[in-house]
Coordinates of C-alpha atoms in Angstrom, one line a residue:
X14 CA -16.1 18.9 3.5
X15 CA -17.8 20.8 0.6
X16 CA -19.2 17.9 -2.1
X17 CA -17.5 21.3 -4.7
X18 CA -14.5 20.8 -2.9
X19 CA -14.1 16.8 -2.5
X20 CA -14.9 16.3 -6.5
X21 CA -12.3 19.0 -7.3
X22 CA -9.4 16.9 -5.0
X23 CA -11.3 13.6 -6.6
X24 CA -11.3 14.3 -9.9
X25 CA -7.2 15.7 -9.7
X26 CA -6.8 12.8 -8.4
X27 CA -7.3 11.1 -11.3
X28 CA -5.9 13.5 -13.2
X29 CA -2.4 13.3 -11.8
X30 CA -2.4 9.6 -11.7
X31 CA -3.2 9.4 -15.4
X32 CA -1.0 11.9 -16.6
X33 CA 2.0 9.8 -14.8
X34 CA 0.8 6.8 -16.0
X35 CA 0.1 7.8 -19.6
X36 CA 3.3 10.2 -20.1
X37 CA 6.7 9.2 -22.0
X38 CA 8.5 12.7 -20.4
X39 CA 9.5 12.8 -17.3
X40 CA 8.2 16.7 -16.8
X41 CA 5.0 15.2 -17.5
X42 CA 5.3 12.5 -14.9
X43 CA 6.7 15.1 -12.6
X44 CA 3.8 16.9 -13.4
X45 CA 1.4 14.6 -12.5
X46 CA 2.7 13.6 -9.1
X47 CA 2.5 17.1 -8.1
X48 CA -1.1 17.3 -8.8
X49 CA -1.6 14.1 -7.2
X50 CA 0.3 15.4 -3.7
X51 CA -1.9 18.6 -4.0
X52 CA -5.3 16.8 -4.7
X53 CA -4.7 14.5 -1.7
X54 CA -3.6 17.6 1.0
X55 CA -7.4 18.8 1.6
X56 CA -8.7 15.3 2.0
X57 CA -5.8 14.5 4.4
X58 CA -6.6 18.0 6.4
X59 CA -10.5 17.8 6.3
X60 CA -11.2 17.0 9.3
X61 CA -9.7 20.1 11.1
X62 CA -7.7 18.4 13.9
X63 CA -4.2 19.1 14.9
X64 CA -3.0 15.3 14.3
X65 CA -4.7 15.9 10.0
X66 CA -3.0 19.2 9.9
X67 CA 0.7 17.6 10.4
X68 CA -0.4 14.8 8.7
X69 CA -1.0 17.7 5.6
X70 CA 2.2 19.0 6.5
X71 CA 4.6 15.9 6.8
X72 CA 2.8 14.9 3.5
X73 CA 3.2 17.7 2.0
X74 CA 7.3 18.5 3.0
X75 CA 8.3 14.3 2.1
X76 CA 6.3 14.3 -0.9
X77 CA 7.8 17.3 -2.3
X78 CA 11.5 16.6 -1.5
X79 CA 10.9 13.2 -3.1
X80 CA 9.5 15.1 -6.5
X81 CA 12.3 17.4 -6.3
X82 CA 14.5 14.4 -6.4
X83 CA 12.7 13.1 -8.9
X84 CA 13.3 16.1 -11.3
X85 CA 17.0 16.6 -10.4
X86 CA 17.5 13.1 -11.4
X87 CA 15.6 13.4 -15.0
X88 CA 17.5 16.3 -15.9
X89 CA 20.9 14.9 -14.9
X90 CA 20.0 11.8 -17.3
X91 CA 19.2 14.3 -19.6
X92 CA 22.0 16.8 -19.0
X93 CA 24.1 13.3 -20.0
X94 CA 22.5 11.7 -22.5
X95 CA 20.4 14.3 -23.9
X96 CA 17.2 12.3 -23.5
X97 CA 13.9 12.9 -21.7
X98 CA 12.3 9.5 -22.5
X99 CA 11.5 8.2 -19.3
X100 CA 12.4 4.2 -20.6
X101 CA 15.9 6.3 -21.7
X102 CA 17.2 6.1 -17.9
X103 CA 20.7 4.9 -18.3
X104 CA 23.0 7.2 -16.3
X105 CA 23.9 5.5 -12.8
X106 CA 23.7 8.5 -10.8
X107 CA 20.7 9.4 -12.2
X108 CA 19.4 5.4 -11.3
X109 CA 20.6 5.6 -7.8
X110 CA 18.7 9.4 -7.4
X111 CA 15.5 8.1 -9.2
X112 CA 15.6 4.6 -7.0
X113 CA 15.8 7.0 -3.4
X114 CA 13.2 9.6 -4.8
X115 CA 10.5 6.5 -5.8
X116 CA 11.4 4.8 -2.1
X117 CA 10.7 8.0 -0.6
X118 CA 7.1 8.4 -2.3
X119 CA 6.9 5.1 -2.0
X120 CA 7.9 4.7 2.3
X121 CA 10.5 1.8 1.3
X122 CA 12.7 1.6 4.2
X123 CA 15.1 3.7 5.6
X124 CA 12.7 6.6 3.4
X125 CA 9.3 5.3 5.3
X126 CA 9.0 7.3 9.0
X127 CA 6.8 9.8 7.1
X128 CA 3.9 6.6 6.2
X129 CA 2.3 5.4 9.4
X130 CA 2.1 8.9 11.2
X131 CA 0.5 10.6 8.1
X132 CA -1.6 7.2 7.7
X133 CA -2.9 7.3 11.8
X134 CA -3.8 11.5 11.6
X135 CA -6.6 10.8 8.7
X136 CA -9.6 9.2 7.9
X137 CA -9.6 5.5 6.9
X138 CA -11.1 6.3 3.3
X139 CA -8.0 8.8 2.7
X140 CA -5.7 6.3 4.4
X141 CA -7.4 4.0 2.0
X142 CA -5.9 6.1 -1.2
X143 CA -2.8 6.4 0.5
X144 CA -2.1 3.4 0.6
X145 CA -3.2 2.0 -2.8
X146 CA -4.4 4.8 -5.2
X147 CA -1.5 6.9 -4.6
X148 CA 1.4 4.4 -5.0
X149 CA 0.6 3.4 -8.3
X150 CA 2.0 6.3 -10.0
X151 CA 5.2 5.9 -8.6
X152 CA 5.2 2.1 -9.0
X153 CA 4.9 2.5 -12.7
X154 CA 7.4 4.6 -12.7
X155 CA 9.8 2.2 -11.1
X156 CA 8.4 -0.7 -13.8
X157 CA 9.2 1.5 -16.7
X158 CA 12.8 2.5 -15.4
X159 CA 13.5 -1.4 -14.4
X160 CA 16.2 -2.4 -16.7
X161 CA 18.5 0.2 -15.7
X162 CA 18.1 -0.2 -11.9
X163 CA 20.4 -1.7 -9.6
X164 CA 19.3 -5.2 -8.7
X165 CA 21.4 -5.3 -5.4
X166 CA 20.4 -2.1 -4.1
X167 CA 16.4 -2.8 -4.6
X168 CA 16.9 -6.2 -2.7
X169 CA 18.5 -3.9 0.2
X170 CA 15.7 -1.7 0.5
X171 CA 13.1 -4.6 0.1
X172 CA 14.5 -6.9 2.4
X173 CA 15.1 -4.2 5.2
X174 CA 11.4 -3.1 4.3
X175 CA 9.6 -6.6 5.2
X176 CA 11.9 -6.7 8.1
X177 CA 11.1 -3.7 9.5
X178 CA 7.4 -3.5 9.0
X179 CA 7.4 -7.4 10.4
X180 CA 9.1 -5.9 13.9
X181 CA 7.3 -2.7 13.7
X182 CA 3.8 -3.8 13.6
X183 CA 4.1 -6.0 16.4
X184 CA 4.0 -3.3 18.8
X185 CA 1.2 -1.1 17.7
X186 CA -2.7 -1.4 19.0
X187 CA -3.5 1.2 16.4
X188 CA -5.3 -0.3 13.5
X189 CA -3.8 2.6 11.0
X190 CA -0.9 1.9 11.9
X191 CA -0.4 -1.3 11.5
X192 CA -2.2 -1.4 7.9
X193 CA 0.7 1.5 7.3
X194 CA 3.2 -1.3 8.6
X195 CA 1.7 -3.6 6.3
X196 CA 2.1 -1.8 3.4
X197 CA 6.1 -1.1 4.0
X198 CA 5.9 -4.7 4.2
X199 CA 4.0 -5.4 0.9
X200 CA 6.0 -2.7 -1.0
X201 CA 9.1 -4.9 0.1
X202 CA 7.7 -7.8 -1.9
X203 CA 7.1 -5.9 -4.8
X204 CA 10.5 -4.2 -4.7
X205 CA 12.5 -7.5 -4.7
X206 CA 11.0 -8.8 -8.0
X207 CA 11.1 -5.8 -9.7
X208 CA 14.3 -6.5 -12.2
X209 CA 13.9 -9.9 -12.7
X210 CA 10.0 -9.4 -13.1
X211 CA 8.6 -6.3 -13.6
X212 CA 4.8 -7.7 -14.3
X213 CA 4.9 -9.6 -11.3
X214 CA 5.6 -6.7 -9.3
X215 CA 2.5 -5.2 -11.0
X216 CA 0.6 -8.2 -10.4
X217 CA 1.4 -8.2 -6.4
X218 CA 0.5 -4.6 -6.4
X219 CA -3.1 -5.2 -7.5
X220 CA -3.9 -8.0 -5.3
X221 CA -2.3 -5.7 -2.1
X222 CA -4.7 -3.5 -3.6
X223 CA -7.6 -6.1 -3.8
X224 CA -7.7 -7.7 -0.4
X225 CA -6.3 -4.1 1.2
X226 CA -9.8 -2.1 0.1
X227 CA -12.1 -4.4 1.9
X228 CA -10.2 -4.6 4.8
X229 CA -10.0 -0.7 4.8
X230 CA -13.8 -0.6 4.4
X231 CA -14.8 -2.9 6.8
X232 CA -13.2 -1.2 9.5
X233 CA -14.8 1.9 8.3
X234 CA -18.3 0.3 8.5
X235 CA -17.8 -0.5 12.0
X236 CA -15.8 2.4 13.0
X237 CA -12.5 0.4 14.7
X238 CA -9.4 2.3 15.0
X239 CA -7.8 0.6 17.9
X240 CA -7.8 -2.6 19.0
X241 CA -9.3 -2.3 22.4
X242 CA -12.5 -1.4 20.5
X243 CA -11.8 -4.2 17.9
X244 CA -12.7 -6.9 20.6
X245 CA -16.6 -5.0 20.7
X246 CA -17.2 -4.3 17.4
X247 CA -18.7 -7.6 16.6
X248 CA -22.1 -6.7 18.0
X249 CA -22.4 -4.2 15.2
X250 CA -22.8 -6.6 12.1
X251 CA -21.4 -10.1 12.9
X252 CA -21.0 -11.3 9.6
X253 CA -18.8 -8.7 8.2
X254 CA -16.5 -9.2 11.3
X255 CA -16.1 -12.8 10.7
X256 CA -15.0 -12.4 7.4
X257 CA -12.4 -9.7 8.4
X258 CA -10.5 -12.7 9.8
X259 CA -10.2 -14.4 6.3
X260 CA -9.2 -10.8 4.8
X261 CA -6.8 -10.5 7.4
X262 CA -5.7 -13.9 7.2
X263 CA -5.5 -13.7 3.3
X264 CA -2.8 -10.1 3.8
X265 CA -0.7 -12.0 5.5
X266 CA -0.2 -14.7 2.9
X267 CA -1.9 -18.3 4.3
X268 CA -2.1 -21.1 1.3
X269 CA -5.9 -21.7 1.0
X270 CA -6.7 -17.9 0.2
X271 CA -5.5 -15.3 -2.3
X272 CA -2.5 -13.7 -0.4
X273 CA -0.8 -16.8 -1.0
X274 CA -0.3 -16.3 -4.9
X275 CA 2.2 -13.4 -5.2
X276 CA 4.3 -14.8 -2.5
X277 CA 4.3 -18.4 -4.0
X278 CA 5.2 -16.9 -7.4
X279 CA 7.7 -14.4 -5.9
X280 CA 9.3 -16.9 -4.2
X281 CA 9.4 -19.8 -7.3
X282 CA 10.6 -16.5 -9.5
X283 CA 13.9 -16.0 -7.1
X284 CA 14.5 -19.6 -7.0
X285 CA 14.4 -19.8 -10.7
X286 CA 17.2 -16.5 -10.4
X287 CA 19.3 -18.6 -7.7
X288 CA 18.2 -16.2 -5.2
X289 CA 17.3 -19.4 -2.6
X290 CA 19.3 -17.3 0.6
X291 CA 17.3 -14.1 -0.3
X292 CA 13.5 -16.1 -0.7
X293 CA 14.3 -18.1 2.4
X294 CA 15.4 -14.7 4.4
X295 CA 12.2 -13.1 3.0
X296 CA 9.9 -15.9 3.6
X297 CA 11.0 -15.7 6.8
X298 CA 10.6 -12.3 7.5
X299 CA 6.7 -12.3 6.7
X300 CA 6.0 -14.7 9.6
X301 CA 6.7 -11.6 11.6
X302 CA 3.8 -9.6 9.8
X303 CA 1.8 -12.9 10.2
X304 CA 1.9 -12.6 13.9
X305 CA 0.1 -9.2 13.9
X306 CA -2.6 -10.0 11.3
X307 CA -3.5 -13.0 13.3
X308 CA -3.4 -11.0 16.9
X309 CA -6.1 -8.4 14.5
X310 CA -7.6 -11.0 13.9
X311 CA -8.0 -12.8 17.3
X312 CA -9.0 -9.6 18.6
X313 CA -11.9 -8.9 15.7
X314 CA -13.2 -12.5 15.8
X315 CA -12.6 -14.3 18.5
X316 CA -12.4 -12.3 22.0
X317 CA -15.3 -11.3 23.8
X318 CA -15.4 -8.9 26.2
X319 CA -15.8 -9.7 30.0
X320 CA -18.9 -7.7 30.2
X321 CA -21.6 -8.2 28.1
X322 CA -22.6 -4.9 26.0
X323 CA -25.9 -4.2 25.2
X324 CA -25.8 -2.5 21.8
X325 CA -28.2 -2.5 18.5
X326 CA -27.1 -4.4 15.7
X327 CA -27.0 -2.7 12.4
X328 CA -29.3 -5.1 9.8
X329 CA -29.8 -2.4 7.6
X330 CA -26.4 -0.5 6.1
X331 CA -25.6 1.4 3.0
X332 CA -26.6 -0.7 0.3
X333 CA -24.1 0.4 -2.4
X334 CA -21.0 0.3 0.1
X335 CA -22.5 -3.2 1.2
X336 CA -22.1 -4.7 -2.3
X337 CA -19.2 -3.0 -2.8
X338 CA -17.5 -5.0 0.2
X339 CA -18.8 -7.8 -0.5
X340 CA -17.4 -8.4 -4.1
X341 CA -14.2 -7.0 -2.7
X342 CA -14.0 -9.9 0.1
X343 CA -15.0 -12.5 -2.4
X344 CA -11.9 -11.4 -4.7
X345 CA -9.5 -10.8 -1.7
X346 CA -10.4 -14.8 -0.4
X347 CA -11.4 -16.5 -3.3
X348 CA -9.0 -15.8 -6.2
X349 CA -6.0 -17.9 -5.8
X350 CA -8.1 -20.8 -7.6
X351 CA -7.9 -18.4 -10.9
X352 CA -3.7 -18.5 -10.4
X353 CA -3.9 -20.7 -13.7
X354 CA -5.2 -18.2 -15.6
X355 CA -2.0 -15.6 -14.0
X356 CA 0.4 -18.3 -14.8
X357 CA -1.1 -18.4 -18.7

């Protein structure tokens, strides 16, 4: 891809994610998701294959019938009440359109069909945005517009969410598509706290975020997209495959490493909101997505295969990506000791 090209899409990224972020109108939030959705098509399609190009195109149509949602639901608040302040929400049709056009950008369940096949026909650095960069815009729209959402209809979608990407990822061998599964899963977690505690949601987002980059990374370093090749890849740089296992381990939620703390707090958080069926059910649920980390992680650490394979072992990588890893894998294992400092 032209370097002109990739700091245009790059640098609109940015752009649109900021403008959303930063604006009190909703035509300036709709704004800004469109750039974003436009910024992210030529990275999607750069590699020129058929499977990028309907990736593009799925994108592109889902992505724009959720903004168009989006808008239709600002100016019905508006036609209403006569305000365009986005924390002004208070009309309940205008709740229920904005809740379906946010799950739909989002890939909340039943809206999330479009995520894993547009997540397994790119790279793994634009999967990478995908699936952090590019739902924080719509996330904090969803924290702003909290009070006036519908607390039932949020633990609906985020409920069937961890379900389904629980039984959906158990199935795949694709290792795009399961980090897509695991996200629908994640985005369930945040989606259930969201009313009752809107900077927890935040908070759960950022740690996805924080042990999700490494674990995107490393599998770009040693170029594993399925998990047949998984099971070979630790010849390439043994160290950096053993601690994939700890990443994975720390997604899926296990006490000793960082993944644990939104789920603990989530969990305490519906207690406190007598919510003890719904924490249980959910609890539950994420064993489901544990099964799958741990099989990616038997698979990266732990099988050898039955012939031996004579192959190089790369001592010497990119430097700056190297360090970048690493303080990413330190953060997405070690944190949970700093919770004190979360709860303060």
């Amino acid at each position: 891809m032209n370097p002109q090209a990739k700091l245009l899409s790059i640098t609109s990224l940015f752009l649109g994610s900021t403008i959303t972020i930063t604006s009190n109108h909703w035509i300036m939030a709709w704004t800004g998701l469109e750039i974003n959705t436009l910024a992210i098509l030529p990275l999607i399609s750069k590699s020129h294959h058929p499977r990028a190009i309907e990736a593009a195109t799925k994108y592109f149509l889902v992505q724009a019938a959720a903004s168009a949602l989006l808008l239709f639901s600002s100016m019905t608040n508006a036609w209403y009440t006569g305000q365009w302040d986005i924390t002004q929400l208070t009309h309940p049709t205008s709740c229920l359109l904005l809740t379906t056009a946010i799950s739909i950008k989002l890939g909340l369940v039943p809206f999330h069909f479009w995520f894993p096949e547009v997540l397994q026909g790119t790279s793994l650095t634009t999967g990478l945005l995908l699936a952090t960069a590019l739902k924080f815009p719509p996330i904090t729209l969803l924290l702003l517009t909290s009070p006036s959402l519908n607390p039932t209809l949020l633990t609906i979608l985020a409920v069937a969410s961890t379900a389904l990407g629980g039984w959906a990822g158990l199935n795949q061998t694709q290792t795009r598509k399961i980090l897509a599964f695991s996200s629908i899963s994640h985005l369930g977690w945040m989606a259930i706290i969201l009313v009752y505690n809107p900077k927890l949601t935040l908070i759960t987002f950022y740690l996805y975020c924080l042990m999700t980059i490494p674990i995107f990374l490393t599998l770009d370093t040693i170029k594993t997209l399925k998990l047949t090749t998984m099971s070979t890849a630790w010849t390439k740089i043994p160290p950096l495959t053993a601690t994939l296992m700890l990443m994975l381990l720390s997604l899926a939620g296990l006490p000793p490493l960082t993944g644990f703390l939104p789920k603990w707090l989530i969990i305490q958080e519906l207690t406190k909101q007598e919510m003890a069926p719904t924490a249980t059910i959910i609890a539950l649920l994420s064993l489901l997505g544990l099964f799958f980390y741990l099989r990616l992680a038997y698979c990266a650490t732990i099988t050898l295969p039955p012939n031996s394979i004579n192959h190089m072992k790369q001592w010497q990588t990119n430097k700056s990506t190297k360090m970048f890893i690493t303080t990413f894998i330190t953060l997405s294992i070690m944190l949970l000791p700093l919770s004190p400092m979360v709860f303060t």
